[in-house]
Amino acid sequence: MKIQCAVCDKVEASVFCSADEAALCHSCDRTIHHANKLATKHPRFSLHYPTSQDFPLCDICQVRT
């Protein structure tokens, strides 16, 4: 099952932004995360090629899920 971009809802999401809790396509990710210095620091990981160290920590137990 493909995850649609949370912003444009037109194409498949390619990254997940932990800070925004949003799955984004490449185009929307670039637009949003190049808007200002704070946004460029948001941790994001690839939905197509994830690695275990990229996964965000669980909010409750603070371990990788």
mmCIF file of N, CA and C in Angstrom:
data_model
loop_
_atom_site.group_PDB
_atom_site.id
_atom_site.type_symbol
_atom_site.label_atom_id
_atom_site.label_comp_id
_atom_site.label_asym_id
_atom_site.label_seq_id
_atom_site.Cartn_x
_atom_site.Cartn_y
_atom_site.Cartn_z
ATOM 1 N N MET A 1 0.832 -1.176 0.000
ATOM 2 C CA MET A 1 0.000 0.000 0.000
ATOM 3 C C MET A 1 0.881 1.246 0.000
ATOM 4 N N LYS A 2 0.634 2.133 -0.920
ATOM 5 C CA LYS A 2 1.398 3.370 -1.019
ATOM 6 C C LYS A 2 0.831 4.422 -0.082
ATOM 7 N N ILE A 3 1.713 5.219 0.478
ATOM 8 C CA ILE A 3 1.300 6.313 1.357
ATOM 9 C C ILE A 3 1.310 7.589 0.526
ATOM 10 N N GLN A 4 0.195 8.270 0.482
ATOM 11 C CA GLN A 4 0.087 9.520 -0.263
ATOM 12 C C GLN A 4 0.715 10.667 0.530
ATOM 13 N N CYS A 5 1.196 11.654 -0.178
ATOM 14 C CA CYS A 5 1.771 12.851 0.424
ATOM 15 C C CYS A 5 0.696 13.553 1.253
ATOM 16 N N ALA A 6 1.040 13.925 2.478
ATOM 17 C CA ALA A 6 0.097 14.584 3.379
ATOM 18 C C ALA A 6 -0.203 16.019 2.965
ATOM 19 N N VAL A 7 0.636 16.612 2.110
ATOM 20 C CA VAL A 7 0.443 18.000 1.708
ATOM 21 C C VAL A 7 -0.347 18.092 0.408
ATOM 22 N N CYS A 8 0.181 17.521 -0.658
ATOM 23 C CA CYS A 8 -0.489 17.655 -1.961
ATOM 24 C C CYS A 8 -1.530 16.564 -2.204
ATOM 25 N N ASP A 9 -1.375 15.417 -1.542
ATOM 26 C CA ASP A 9 -2.297 14.286 -1.679
ATOM 27 C C ASP A 9 -2.449 13.845 -3.131
ATOM 28 N N LYS A 10 -1.395 14.049 -3.929
ATOM 29 C CA LYS A 10 -1.458 13.689 -5.347
ATOM 30 C C LYS A 10 -0.495 12.565 -5.709
ATOM 31 N N VAL A 11 0.661 12.521 -5.048
ATOM 32 C CA VAL A 11 1.676 11.526 -5.388
ATOM 33 C C VAL A 11 2.102 10.757 -4.144
ATOM 34 N N GLU A 12 2.842 9.692 -4.383
ATOM 35 C CA GLU A 12 3.334 8.848 -3.299
ATOM 36 C C GLU A 12 4.361 9.598 -2.441
ATOM 37 N N ALA A 13 4.248 9.443 -1.135
ATOM 38 C CA ALA A 13 5.207 10.055 -0.212
ATOM 39 C C ALA A 13 6.541 9.327 -0.313
ATOM 40 N N SER A 14 7.634 10.086 -0.187
ATOM 41 C CA SER A 14 8.964 9.476 -0.253
ATOM 42 C C SER A 14 9.742 9.624 1.047
ATOM 43 N N VAL A 15 9.347 10.567 1.896
ATOM 44 C CA VAL A 15 10.015 10.759 3.184
ATOM 45 C C VAL A 15 8.985 10.962 4.295
ATOM 46 N N PHE A 16 9.420 10.693 5.521
ATOM 47 C CA PHE A 16 8.593 10.964 6.692
ATOM 48 C C PHE A 16 9.334 11.948 7.569
ATOM 49 N N CYS A 17 8.672 13.041 7.923
ATOM 50 C CA CYS A 17 9.246 14.049 8.801
ATOM 51 C C CYS A 17 8.722 13.795 10.203
ATOM 52 N N SER A 18 9.616 13.455 11.113
ATOM 53 C CA SER A 18 9.219 13.169 12.489
ATOM 54 C C SER A 18 8.693 14.415 13.189
ATOM 55 N N ALA A 19 9.311 15.549 12.958
ATOM 56 C CA ALA A 19 8.902 16.789 13.621
ATOM 57 C C ALA A 19 7.497 17.220 13.213
ATOM 58 N N ASP A 20 7.172 17.059 11.943
ATOM 59 C CA ASP A 20 5.853 17.440 11.440
ATOM 60 C C ASP A 20 4.855 16.288 11.508
ATOM 61 N N GLU A 21 5.362 15.091 11.787
ATOM 62 C CA GLU A 21 4.550 13.876 11.772
ATOM 63 C C GLU A 21 3.781 13.770 10.457
ATOM 64 N N ALA A 22 4.544 13.921 9.348
ATOM 65 C CA ALA A 22 3.925 13.920 8.028
ATOM 66 C C ALA A 22 4.759 13.149 7.020
ATOM 67 N N ALA A 23 4.067 12.429 6.157
ATOM 68 C CA ALA A 23 4.696 11.767 5.018
ATOM 69 C C ALA A 23 4.596 12.727 3.842
ATOM 70 N N LEU A 24 5.723 12.957 3.172
ATOM 71 C CA LEU A 24 5.771 13.958 2.115
ATOM 72 C C LEU A 24 6.397 13.415 0.841
ATOM 73 N N CYS A 25 5.927 13.930 -0.295
ATOM 74 C CA CYS A 25 6.576 13.609 -1.562
ATOM 75 C C CYS A 25 7.848 14.464 -1.665
ATOM 76 N N HIS A 26 8.670 14.156 -2.638
ATOM 77 C CA HIS A 26 9.938 14.875 -2.791
ATOM 78 C C HIS A 26 9.722 16.371 -2.989
ATOM 79 N N SER A 27 8.772 16.720 -3.827
ATOM 80 C CA SER A 27 8.521 18.130 -4.136
ATOM 81 C C SER A 27 8.038 18.904 -2.909
ATOM 82 N N CYS A 28 7.078 18.362 -2.181
ATOM 83 C CA CYS A 28 6.561 19.052 -0.989
ATOM 84 C C CYS A 28 7.618 19.102 0.115
ATOM 85 N N ASP A 29 8.392 18.030 0.255
ATOM 86 C CA ASP A 29 9.472 18.026 1.250
ATOM 87 C C ASP A 29 10.451 19.154 0.965
ATOM 88 N N ARG A 30 10.832 19.291 -0.274
ATOM 89 C CA ARG A 30 11.780 20.346 -0.648
ATOM 90 C C ARG A 30 11.192 21.734 -0.381
ATOM 91 N N THR A 31 9.948 21.944 -0.750
ATOM 92 C CA THR A 31 9.296 23.239 -0.541
ATOM 93 C C THR A 31 9.195 23.580 0.940
ATOM 94 N N ILE A 32 8.742 22.638 1.736
ATOM 95 C CA ILE A 32 8.517 22.877 3.164
ATOM 96 C C ILE A 32 9.826 22.975 3.938
ATOM 97 N N HIS A 33 10.747 22.065 3.686
ATOM 98 C CA HIS A 33 11.960 22.003 4.500
ATOM 99 C C HIS A 33 13.104 22.896 4.017
ATOM 100 N N HIS A 34 12.867 23.667 2.985
ATOM 101 C CA HIS A 34 13.842 24.675 2.570
ATOM 102 C C HIS A 34 13.282 26.070 2.779
ATOM 103 N N ALA A 35 12.171 26.162 3.513
ATOM 104 C CA ALA A 35 11.513 27.444 3.742
ATOM 105 C C ALA A 35 12.257 28.320 4.754
ATOM 106 N N ASN A 36 12.860 27.688 5.770
ATOM 107 C CA ASN A 36 13.597 28.455 6.779
ATOM 108 C C ASN A 36 14.623 27.560 7.469
ATOM 109 N N LYS A 37 15.498 28.165 8.278
ATOM 110 C CA LYS A 37 16.587 27.408 8.906
ATOM 111 C C LYS A 37 16.088 26.351 9.880
ATOM 112 N N LEU A 38 15.026 26.648 10.614
ATOM 113 C CA LEU A 38 14.501 25.683 11.567
ATOM 114 C C LEU A 38 13.985 24.439 10.849
ATOM 115 N N ALA A 39 13.261 24.634 9.785
ATOM 116 C CA ALA A 39 12.687 23.507 9.041
ATOM 117 C C ALA A 39 13.768 22.625 8.418
ATOM 118 N N THR A 40 14.905 23.191 8.039
ATOM 119 C CA THR A 40 15.974 22.381 7.432
ATOM 120 C C THR A 40 16.567 21.397 8.432
ATOM 121 N N LYS A 41 16.362 21.641 9.718
ATOM 122 C CA LYS A 41 16.912 20.765 10.762
ATOM 123 C C LYS A 41 15.973 19.631 11.158
ATOM 124 N N HIS A 42 14.755 19.600 10.605
ATOM 125 C CA HIS A 42 13.825 18.530 10.941
ATOM 126 C C HIS A 42 14.388 17.179 10.511
ATOM 127 N N PRO A 43 14.358 16.198 11.417
ATOM 128 C CA PRO A 43 14.824 14.855 11.022
ATOM 129 C C PRO A 43 13.797 14.190 10.109
ATOM 130 N N ARG A 44 14.280 13.667 8.985
ATOM 131 C CA ARG A 44 13.416 12.989 8.031
ATOM 132 C C ARG A 44 14.079 11.675 7.632
ATOM 133 N N PHE A 45 13.258 10.689 7.286
ATOM 134 C CA PHE A 45 13.836 9.443 6.797
ATOM 135 C C PHE A 45 13.075 8.945 5.579
ATOM 136 N N SER A 46 13.788 8.218 4.766
ATOM 137 C CA SER A 46 13.242 7.720 3.504
ATOM 138 C C SER A 46 12.213 6.623 3.747
ATOM 139 N N LEU A 47 11.090 6.734 3.061
ATOM 140 C CA LEU A 47 10.087 5.679 3.113
ATOM 141 C C LEU A 47 10.392 4.591 2.095
ATOM 142 N N HIS A 48 11.213 4.910 1.108
ATOM 143 C CA HIS A 48 11.571 3.941 0.076
ATOM 144 C C HIS A 48 12.764 3.085 0.488
ATOM 145 N N TYR A 49 13.736 3.694 1.161
ATOM 146 C CA TYR A 49 14.955 2.986 1.560
ATOM 147 C C TYR A 49 15.278 3.255 3.026
ATOM 148 N N PRO A 50 14.403 2.839 3.944
ATOM 149 C CA PRO A 50 14.648 3.124 5.366
ATOM 150 C C PRO A 50 15.764 2.247 5.933
ATOM 151 N N THR A 51 16.490 2.802 6.873
ATOM 152 C CA THR A 51 17.464 2.031 7.644
ATOM 153 C C THR A 51 17.028 2.111 9.094
ATOM 154 N N SER A 52 17.383 1.115 9.886
ATOM 155 C CA SER A 52 16.901 1.055 11.267
ATOM 156 C C SER A 52 17.327 2.266 12.085
ATOM 157 N N GLN A 53 18.480 2.848 11.800
ATOM 158 C CA GLN A 53 18.929 4.006 12.575
ATOM 159 C C GLN A 53 18.191 5.293 12.198
ATOM 160 N N ASP A 54 17.478 5.282 11.072
ATOM 161 C CA ASP A 54 16.693 6.434 10.660
ATOM 162 C C ASP A 54 15.340 6.513 11.354
ATOM 163 N N PHE A 55 14.828 5.371 11.812
ATOM 164 C CA PHE A 55 13.502 5.362 12.413
ATOM 165 C C PHE A 55 13.462 6.275 13.632
ATOM 166 N N PRO A 56 12.374 7.009 13.788
ATOM 167 C CA PRO A 56 12.265 7.898 14.954
ATOM 168 C C PRO A 56 12.083 7.101 16.241
ATOM 169 N N LEU A 57 12.423 7.725 17.361
ATOM 170 C CA LEU A 57 12.219 7.101 18.660
ATOM 171 C C LEU A 57 10.741 7.164 19.025
ATOM 172 N N CYS A 58 10.271 6.140 19.695
ATOM 173 C CA CYS A 58 8.890 6.114 20.185
ATOM 174 C C CYS A 58 8.729 7.236 21.212
ATOM 175 N N ASP A 59 7.635 7.983 21.126
ATOM 176 C CA ASP A 59 7.388 9.090 22.055
ATOM 177 C C ASP A 59 7.285 8.643 23.495
ATOM 178 N N ILE A 60 6.808 7.445 23.718
ATOM 179 C CA ILE A 60 6.574 6.960 25.090
ATOM 180 C C ILE A 60 7.796 6.256 25.663
ATOM 181 N N CYS A 61 8.292 5.261 24.967
ATOM 182 C CA CYS A 61 9.373 4.462 25.538
ATOM 183 C C CYS A 61 10.776 4.888 25.089
ATOM 184 N N GLN A 62 10.869 5.787 24.132
ATOM 185 C CA GLN A 62 12.138 6.330 23.644
ATOM 186 C C GLN A 62 13.081 5.251 23.081
ATOM 187 N N VAL A 63 12.512 4.216 22.479
ATOM 188 C CA VAL A 63 13.307 3.213 21.766
ATOM 189 C C VAL A 63 12.826 3.177 20.329
ATOM 190 N N ARG A 64 13.657 2.684 19.449
ATOM 191 C CA ARG A 64 13.292 2.598 18.037
ATOM 192 C C ARG A 64 12.257 1.494 17.861
ATOM 193 N N THR A 65 11.234 1.788 17.094
ATOM 194 C CA THR A 65 10.158 0.820 16.872
ATOM 195 C C THR A 65 10.394 0.027 15.618
#
